């Protein structure tokens, strides 16, 4: 009797689990399959059907008729421009706030954490007018700087909680051997915090790659658009006429994230949960 | 270490870069938006100082703004339900599995890493009516009338559809966090409960879920903050429409400023958003007592 009950429960459990996996993954599988459909497939087959052949014309359309490669180049430039300064200054601040005792430290921490509650969109109007005056609209700086600023709260919080576990004795020894604090930071703190740096980097990289509103507001010309914008514009300009190319465009923009994610998923998932549970 | 690092110049060196960028772009921007909110200004030409008139207009006469506040609240509640409770259920399910946990965890997290733009595009295709998308095609097997069911352009449901899509994207994120918390519950506790005769449901209800309550509260705050300032799903999926049916505070602000060229009025909406976010966020913290122990 009891054994029967357990197996019944297990069956229900697995059905649920598989159902949920299908729900979470199917939309992307559907998009990838649909990107290989021809125009006739879209007209004749039901939407959920597999493509009748392996047609790559949609991808050719995407790469020849849109500026996909420019968008990629822009997204990569923005990513590098955001990540390196962000990680450096957030680790410095997070480390100092967590390890050095000084007056006003608690206030500063709360000051930084306040940013978690402030919506980014609110800053867009003043930033737009200022960037406009300074002639920064359509430059990487206009996309990068606000992103660094608004990612600081979260990154500092994570580095703050990770730094609590940093062993101080090693720094003590280095200082006695004549290493100055900045030297200690670059020679010891950064290498020893590599795990948390990678965690924050992977998370912020995904946020940054997917960022929309900033790039949307501060760029006007096609040659400055990032990949998320490019996708939207592309779909908009093609409208309902070219579904195949739309699906191909979505696939092209999503695929790099997928590849990156499947290589870094272990780190990212661990960091995500550790940061939030302990934070 | 304290002696070497505790020098004012060193502390300054470590904290000032972050402080400067954060203050300039986050804090000053918001103060600046507060300054603009006292003007009637189209973004070009001269600003006319009108005092609190934007706020009076906003609170007394602007029915659309009121509805966007209401929409944002509904949106937030739906998202807390989907992300926090859905995430918790997923996490419990996952913690009951022995084989393939890592693979499942990885797969559940997939929508989290995809950009909102792509998710919105995908859902627009799935929910499409002409040509019939997958969802309507499947539904029409049960009831042919559902083949022409409008999702994003039906004013009665567009807000819920939008909220659902955002919930869908972030569900996996909270699942992962809850899962990490659940497997951190000490084994002795569940063993004691089982010896006392608790079944699995009781074990979770009385032991494991109460044990991770701080994590649940922390996640509620994260979802709350995220949903109150949500922008992309409403803007990209339904354009806030049809009419203003799925307009949120942030999309309304954006449109006032950048489409209607009312920079002063848009700024006053922005300041109202900040106030609402801070009030709700701090209230929730106070009620739940989160952040006291730090």
XYZ file of C-alpha atoms in Angstrom:
573
model
C 0.000 0.000 0.000
C 2.597 2.466 1.103
C 4.910 1.569 -1.720
C 2.124 2.159 -4.232
C 1.429 5.593 -2.827
C 5.059 6.594 -3.145
C 5.312 5.556 -6.778
C 2.079 7.374 -7.602
C 3.451 10.488 -5.973
C 6.699 10.130 -7.872
C 4.856 9.839 -11.169
C 2.833 12.989 -10.477
C 5.979 14.776 -9.398
C 7.827 13.900 -12.596
C 4.876 14.822 -14.780
C 4.788 18.208 -13.081
C 8.515 18.666 -13.424
C 8.532 17.783 -17.098
C 5.544 20.039 -17.686
C 7.416 22.906 -16.074
C 10.564 22.255 -18.069
C 8.509 22.254 -21.257
C 6.909 25.538 -20.208
C 10.250 27.158 -19.466
C 12.127 25.860 -22.487
C 9.536 25.371 -25.226
C 9.263 29.016 -26.324
C 12.945 29.050 -27.266
C 12.862 25.675 -28.944
C 9.873 26.889 -30.910
C 11.691 30.026 -32.011
C 14.756 28.107 -33.115
C 12.751 25.617 -35.120
C 10.625 28.327 -36.655
C 13.717 30.189 -37.803
C 14.259 27.391 -40.331
C 10.778 27.594 -41.803
C 10.163 28.823 -45.305
C 7.399 31.210 -46.231
C 5.301 28.285 -47.410
C 5.748 26.575 -44.060
C 4.340 29.611 -42.312
C 1.392 29.695 -44.670
C 0.555 26.007 -44.700
C 1.722 24.347 -41.503
C 0.201 24.953 -38.088
C 2.378 27.188 -35.916
C 3.579 24.375 -33.685
C 4.671 22.122 -36.562
C 8.313 21.433 -37.325
C 9.814 23.068 -40.412
C 9.480 20.983 -43.570
C 13.150 21.399 -44.412
C 16.323 22.890 -42.995
C 16.080 26.292 -44.642
C 18.775 28.832 -43.818
C 17.542 31.648 -46.047
C 16.172 33.517 -43.018
C 19.630 33.754 -41.514
C 21.065 35.019 -44.754
C 18.370 37.701 -44.768
C 19.236 38.706 -41.211
C 22.928 39.083 -41.873
C 22.686 40.713 -45.291
C 19.649 42.953 -44.925
C 20.124 44.229 -41.386
C 23.015 45.660 -39.412
C 23.289 42.658 -37.125
C 27.086 42.685 -37.117
C 27.196 46.371 -36.155
C 24.760 45.647 -33.345
C 26.985 42.838 -32.117
C 30.036 45.072 -32.190
C 28.185 47.773 -30.219
C 26.870 45.352 -27.632
C 30.329 43.925 -27.075
C 31.875 47.394 -26.742
C 29.230 48.434 -24.228
C 29.648 45.195 -22.313
C 33.390 45.679 -21.915
C 32.939 49.355 -21.142
C 30.476 48.611 -18.375
C 31.981 45.509 -16.830
C 35.611 46.491 -16.252
C 35.053 49.791 -14.418
C 31.975 48.466 -12.649
C 33.741 45.432 -11.223
C 36.801 47.414 -10.208
C 35.071 50.231 -8.373
C 32.346 48.022 -6.901
C 34.910 45.589 -5.503
C 36.951 48.452 -4.080
C 33.919 49.997 -2.401
C 32.404 46.705 -1.286
C 35.708 45.526 0.145
C 36.367 48.802 1.966
C 32.837 48.980 3.367
C 33.046 45.455 4.644
C 36.629 45.317 5.934
C 37.780 48.792 6.955
C 36.385 50.421 10.079
C 35.640 54.118 9.713
C 33.112 56.734 10.623
C 30.068 56.999 8.399
C 30.512 53.501 7.021
C 26.998 52.394 7.865
C 25.555 55.515 6.317
C 27.546 54.983 3.126
C 26.421 51.386 2.837
C 22.780 52.378 3.210
C 23.336 55.228 0.783
C 24.536 52.780 -1.845
C 21.786 50.268 -1.103
C 19.109 52.909 -1.527
C 19.758 52.581 -5.250
C 18.124 49.141 -5.193
C 14.789 50.877 -4.701
C 15.240 53.679 -7.223
C 13.877 53.152 -10.720
C 16.327 53.748 -13.521
C 13.666 55.318 -15.775
C 13.410 58.292 -13.433
C 16.940 59.373 -14.313
C 16.295 59.266 -18.035
C 14.800 62.741 -18.429
C 17.602 64.668 -16.699
C 20.299 62.475 -18.203
C 18.856 62.911 -21.661
C 18.818 66.694 -21.408
C 22.346 66.790 -19.993
C 23.763 64.350 -22.533
C 22.032 66.300 -25.242
C 23.698 69.531 -24.119
C 27.090 67.887 -23.856
C 26.674 66.249 -27.241
C 26.898 62.780 -25.742
C 23.755 61.352 -27.336
C 24.769 58.552 -29.708
C 28.021 57.847 -27.920
C 29.107 54.802 -25.958
C 29.592 57.009 -22.896
C 25.883 57.815 -22.745
C 24.967 54.123 -22.747
C 27.767 52.969 -20.466
C 27.917 55.505 -17.627
C 24.294 55.284 -16.401
C 24.488 51.502 -16.568
C 27.556 51.438 -14.364
C 25.909 53.832 -11.913
C 22.666 51.891 -11.652
C 24.419 48.522 -11.363
C 26.610 49.731 -8.516
C 24.089 49.202 -5.711
C 23.625 45.551 -6.436
C 27.277 44.824 -7.179
C 28.472 46.610 -4.061
C 25.982 44.679 -1.973
C 27.253 41.388 -3.366
C 30.938 42.291 -2.961
C 30.171 43.562 0.521
C 28.718 40.228 1.599
C 31.420 38.199 -0.162
C 34.215 40.292 1.379
C 33.097 39.400 4.879
C 34.741 36.018 4.334
C 38.052 37.497 3.208
C 40.908 36.389 5.500
C 42.589 39.479 6.940
C 45.730 37.736 8.199
C 47.147 37.522 4.706
C 46.851 41.258 4.236
C 48.432 41.833 7.668
C 51.418 39.765 6.642
C 51.748 41.560 3.327
C 51.608 44.952 5.003
C 54.346 43.932 7.428
C 56.419 42.903 4.416
C 56.039 46.453 3.132
C 53.165 46.201 0.689
C 51.032 49.343 0.484
C 47.211 49.123 0.600
C 46.725 49.715 -3.118
C 49.366 47.107 -3.904
C 47.633 44.717 -1.510
C 44.368 45.333 -3.300
C 45.702 44.579 -6.763
C 48.091 41.795 -5.782
C 46.021 39.993 -3.155
C 42.411 41.130 -2.841
C 41.562 40.902 -6.546
C 43.185 37.491 -7.144
C 41.704 36.081 -3.958
C 38.242 37.446 -4.733
C 38.315 35.973 -8.215
C 35.377 33.695 -7.514
C 33.096 36.474 -6.400
C 34.353 38.689 -9.220
C 33.408 36.012 -11.748
C 30.020 35.588 -10.105
C 29.196 39.281 -10.215
C 30.705 39.582 -13.696
C 28.558 36.807 -15.166
C 25.412 38.228 -13.636
C 26.094 41.795 -14.669
C 27.195 40.653 -18.125
C 23.780 39.107 -18.699
C 21.995 42.221 -17.387
C 24.147 44.461 -19.535
C 23.797 42.414 -22.707
C 20.019 42.458 -22.292
C 19.761 46.107 -21.322
C 17.156 47.979 -23.308
C 15.834 51.281 -21.983
C 19.176 53.055 -21.660
C 20.347 52.235 -25.140
C 16.890 52.964 -26.503
C 16.831 56.442 -24.994
C 20.395 57.522 -25.648
C 20.991 56.287 -29.173
C 19.451 57.673 -32.293
C 21.423 56.267 -35.203
C 21.530 52.733 -36.524
C 25.290 52.421 -36.204
C 25.121 52.918 -32.410
C 22.341 50.449 -31.677
C 22.912 47.475 -29.443
C 21.664 44.005 -30.125
C 18.469 44.264 -28.062
C 17.485 47.441 -29.886
C 18.479 45.985 -33.200
C 16.189 43.044 -32.622
C 13.229 45.227 -31.866
C 13.800 47.577 -34.761
C 14.362 44.753 -37.117
C 11.124 43.101 -36.168
C 9.319 46.419 -36.306
C 10.533 47.317 -39.753
C 9.815 43.887 -41.174
C 6.430 43.835 -39.513
C 4.305 40.775 -40.025
C 5.623 40.179 -43.501
C 8.790 38.271 -42.737
C 8.211 35.904 -39.867
C 11.059 33.616 -40.760
C 13.615 36.400 -40.612
C 12.136 37.605 -37.343
C 12.595 34.193 -35.796
C 16.103 34.008 -37.179
C 16.885 37.435 -35.710
C 15.606 36.382 -32.284
C 17.690 33.211 -32.476
C 20.813 35.114 -33.456
C 20.477 37.515 -30.529
C 19.568 34.840 -27.998
C 22.155 32.254 -28.977
C 25.270 34.026 -27.595
C 23.559 34.377 -24.209
C 22.612 30.702 -24.271
C 26.148 29.621 -25.046
C 27.578 31.915 -22.397
C 24.996 30.768 -19.883
C 25.541 27.058 -20.390
C 29.273 27.524 -19.817
C 28.884 29.716 -16.764
C 25.582 28.422 -15.378
C 27.176 26.692 -12.416
C 28.925 29.863 -11.279
C 25.974 32.075 -12.021
C 23.408 29.934 -10.240
C 25.650 29.498 -7.218
C 26.404 33.212 -7.058
C 22.803 34.209 -7.566
C 21.573 32.054 -4.737
C 24.476 32.765 -2.391
C 24.216 36.508 -2.947
C 20.518 36.641 -2.232
C 20.370 34.112 0.577
C 23.230 35.555 2.555
C 22.901 39.155 1.394
C 45.488 45.986 8.462
C 43.194 48.526 10.028
C 46.207 50.759 10.546
C 47.293 50.676 6.916
C 43.830 50.687 5.335
C 42.214 52.960 7.911
C 43.967 56.094 6.623
C 41.572 58.693 5.294
C 43.310 58.834 1.932
C 43.045 55.076 1.444
C 39.376 54.960 2.370
C 38.779 57.853 0.013
C 40.669 56.115 -2.772
C 38.607 52.947 -2.397
C 35.169 54.421 -2.012
C 35.266 57.697 -3.910
C 35.069 56.357 -7.507
C 31.907 54.381 -6.766
C 30.528 57.208 -4.661
C 31.127 59.754 -7.409
C 29.514 57.810 -10.264
C 26.612 56.654 -8.118
C 25.953 60.132 -6.758
C 26.265 61.864 -10.117
C 24.077 59.533 -12.105
C 21.629 58.107 -9.606
C 21.168 60.638 -6.827
C 21.779 63.887 -8.706
C 19.590 62.697 -11.601
C 16.692 62.163 -9.294
C 17.172 65.518 -7.577
C 17.452 67.080 -11.016
C 14.199 65.422 -12.061
C 12.679 66.960 -8.927
C 13.888 70.370 -10.098
C 12.407 69.923 -13.579
C 9.101 68.884 -12.065
C 8.428 72.489 -11.043
C 8.547 73.710 -14.627
C 6.422 73.701 -17.702
C 9.018 72.682 -20.240
C 9.045 70.912 -23.579
C 12.732 69.999 -23.481
C 13.673 72.781 -25.896
C 13.325 76.507 -25.396
C 12.747 78.235 -22.092
C 11.413 76.701 -18.907
C 8.471 78.366 -17.192
C 8.413 78.026 -13.416
C 4.974 76.896 -12.320
C 5.597 75.716 -8.778
C 3.574 72.738 -7.700
C 1.131 72.980 -10.565
C 2.346 69.760 -12.212
C 1.711 67.859 -9.019
C -1.704 69.419 -8.512
C -2.644 68.494 -12.056
C -1.227 65.014 -11.592
C -3.016 64.232 -8.350
C -6.265 66.096 -8.864
C -7.048 65.808 -12.555
C -4.957 63.171 -14.252
C -7.189 60.122 -14.444
C -4.707 58.250 -16.609
C -1.979 58.625 -14.005
C -4.315 57.333 -11.320
C -5.132 54.316 -13.427
C -1.427 53.682 -14.030
C -0.797 53.679 -10.273
C -3.597 51.180 -9.893
C -2.266 49.076 -12.785
C 1.206 49.098 -11.290
C -0.145 47.838 -7.983
C -2.130 45.029 -9.621
C 0.918 44.226 -11.739
C 3.086 44.059 -8.644
C 0.690 41.784 -6.773
C 0.474 39.383 -9.724
C 4.239 39.335 -10.006
C 4.768 38.667 -6.328
C 2.283 35.794 -6.581
C 3.876 34.268 -9.668
C 7.510 34.842 -8.798
C 7.530 34.305 -5.050
C 4.868 31.639 -4.633
C 5.424 30.036 -8.015
C 9.158 30.124 -7.397
C 8.730 28.545 -3.988
C 6.567 25.754 -5.392
C 9.072 25.065 -8.166
C 11.861 25.047 -5.618
C 10.041 22.580 -3.367
C 9.412 20.372 -6.352
C 13.055 20.574 -7.346
C 14.217 19.786 -3.822
C 12.092 16.613 -3.949
C 14.011 15.339 -6.958
C 17.159 13.312 -6.641
C 18.121 12.646 -10.218
C 19.009 15.413 -12.673
C 18.700 18.312 -10.270
C 21.466 20.371 -11.804
C 20.116 19.892 -15.305
C 16.615 20.892 -14.214
C 17.917 23.901 -12.356
C 19.850 25.014 -15.424
C 16.835 24.601 -17.695
C 14.391 26.380 -15.385
C 16.739 29.359 -15.322
C 16.847 29.750 -19.111
C 14.205 32.518 -19.439
C 16.051 34.615 -16.858
C 19.088 35.090 -19.075
C 17.129 36.019 -22.188
C 16.554 39.708 -22.841
C 13.102 41.149 -22.220
C 13.034 42.265 -25.839
C 13.475 38.697 -27.057
C 10.954 37.325 -24.539
C 8.397 39.901 -25.632
C 8.990 39.107 -29.288
C 8.615 35.406 -28.596
C 5.369 35.886 -26.697
C 4.016 38.156 -29.397
C 4.593 35.303 -31.822
C 3.200 32.622 -29.513
C 0.071 34.658 -28.763
C -0.378 35.983 -32.256
C -3.806 35.905 -33.888
C -2.940 36.539 -37.550
C -1.329 34.196 -38.395
C -2.596 31.940 -35.634
C 0.069 31.456 -32.993
C 0.826 28.288 -31.084
C -1.267 29.191 -28.042
C -4.436 29.909 -29.989
C -3.903 26.919 -32.228
C -3.688 24.635 -29.211
C -6.641 26.284 -27.488
C -8.794 26.005 -30.591
C -8.546 22.231 -30.275
C -10.686 22.559 -27.159
C -12.877 25.417 -28.256
C -12.749 26.697 -31.864
C -13.809 30.174 -30.722
C -10.487 30.596 -28.954
C -8.672 30.602 -32.271
C -9.277 34.323 -32.596
C -8.722 35.097 -28.911
C -6.849 38.398 -28.593
C -4.282 38.483 -25.822
C -2.247 41.633 -26.023
C -4.891 43.779 -27.693
C -7.790 42.931 -25.417
C -8.135 45.766 -22.866
C -9.622 43.440 -20.264
C -6.651 41.132 -20.088
C -3.634 42.900 -21.582
C -2.408 43.999 -18.145
C -2.571 40.443 -16.837
C -0.875 39.042 -19.912
C 1.937 41.560 -19.480
C 2.307 40.743 -15.797
C 2.306 37.056 -16.603
C 5.119 37.404 -19.135
C 7.297 39.289 -16.658
C 6.484 36.727 -13.979
C 7.371 33.984 -16.418
C 10.766 35.489 -17.174
C 11.894 35.873 -13.574
C 10.266 32.824 -12.013
C 13.401 30.736 -12.449
C 15.522 33.299 -10.647
C 13.497 33.088 -7.445
C 13.228 29.355 -7.784
C 17.010 29.088 -7.701
C 17.243 31.308 -4.639
C 14.517 29.391 -2.783
C 16.064 26.116 -3.784
C 19.422 27.137 -2.343
C 17.674 28.165 0.875
C 15.625 24.955 1.089
C 18.594 22.631 0.753
C 20.267 24.701 3.467
C 17.615 23.720 6.025
C 19.347 21.485 8.601
C 18.513 17.804 8.190
C 17.884 17.353 11.901
C 14.822 19.587 11.693
C 13.120 17.548 8.988
C 14.123 14.323 10.670
C 12.596 15.460 13.954
C 9.428 16.439 12.131
C 9.242 13.088 10.397
C 9.746 11.223 13.671
C 6.883 13.267 15.084
C 4.760 11.862 12.277
C 4.711 14.734 9.803
C 4.135 13.843 6.177
C 5.958 15.675 3.389
C 3.391 18.437 3.110
C 3.418 19.082 6.837
C 7.202 18.921 6.876
C 7.354 21.778 4.380
C 4.464 23.725 5.828
C 5.587 23.647 9.460
C 9.350 23.236 9.259
C 11.080 24.088 6.013
C 9.062 27.040 4.774
C 9.029 28.825 8.167
C 12.773 28.209 8.401
C 13.455 30.084 5.165
C 11.046 32.925 5.977
C 13.799 35.577 5.863
C 14.623 34.507 2.315
C 10.953 34.658 1.344
C 10.691 38.189 2.709
C 13.895 39.255 0.992
C 12.591 37.880 -2.303
C 9.259 39.638 -1.825
C 11.176 42.899 -1.497
C 13.189 42.173 -4.640
C 10.078 41.357 -6.661
C 8.243 44.329 -5.204
C 11.016 46.708 -6.165
C 11.380 45.103 -9.573
C 7.692 45.210 -10.438
C 7.035 48.741 -9.217
C 9.581 50.007 -11.697
C 8.829 47.516 -14.428
C 8.897 49.063 -17.853
C 9.914 46.859 -20.704
C 7.137 44.312 -20.765
C 4.342 46.822 -20.898
C 6.237 49.045 -23.317
C 7.287 46.295 -25.709
C 4.443 43.816 -25.489
C 1.393 46.051 -25.566
C 2.813 49.588 -25.857
C 0.815 50.259 -22.702
C -2.366 49.634 -24.625
C -4.847 49.120 -25.940
C -5.717 52.643 -24.894
C -4.104 52.809 -21.493
C -5.235 49.363 -20.380
C -1.774 48.074 -19.503
C -0.037 51.407 -18.938
C 2.277 51.426 -15.934
C 3.647 54.442 -14.069
C 7.030 54.139 -15.743
C 5.715 53.790 -19.286
C 3.404 56.734 -18.671
C 6.333 58.815 -17.472
C 8.391 57.837 -20.472
C 5.653 58.698 -22.926
C 4.899 62.023 -21.259
C 8.533 63.044 -21.514
C 9.781 61.556 -24.745
C 6.638 61.212 -26.875
C 4.541 64.166 -25.693
C 7.615 66.321 -25.012
C 6.317 67.326 -21.587
C 9.592 67.159 -19.695
C 8.338 69.021 -16.639
C 5.195 66.970 -16.320
C 7.069 63.737 -16.999
C 9.533 64.669 -14.270
C 6.741 65.131 -11.761
C 5.475 61.666 -12.676
C 9.038 60.414 -12.151
C 9.192 61.938 -8.692
C 5.828 60.384 -7.805
C 7.243 57.010 -8.886
C 10.256 57.475 -6.623
C 8.005 58.424 -3.705
C 5.673 55.458 -4.269
C 8.609 53.030 -4.637
C 10.282 54.300 -1.481
C 7.078 54.402 0.577
C 5.966 50.891 -0.400
C 9.496 49.500 -0.118
C 10.137 50.997 3.318
C 6.660 50.115 4.557
C 7.159 46.506 3.577
C 10.539 46.452 5.296
C 9.033 47.918 8.440
C 6.102 45.481 8.554
C 8.275 42.448 8.033
C 11.133 43.710 10.159
C 13.625 42.967 7.398
C 16.991 44.696 7.559
C 16.801 45.393 11.293
C 19.481 42.950 12.304
C 22.116 44.420 9.977
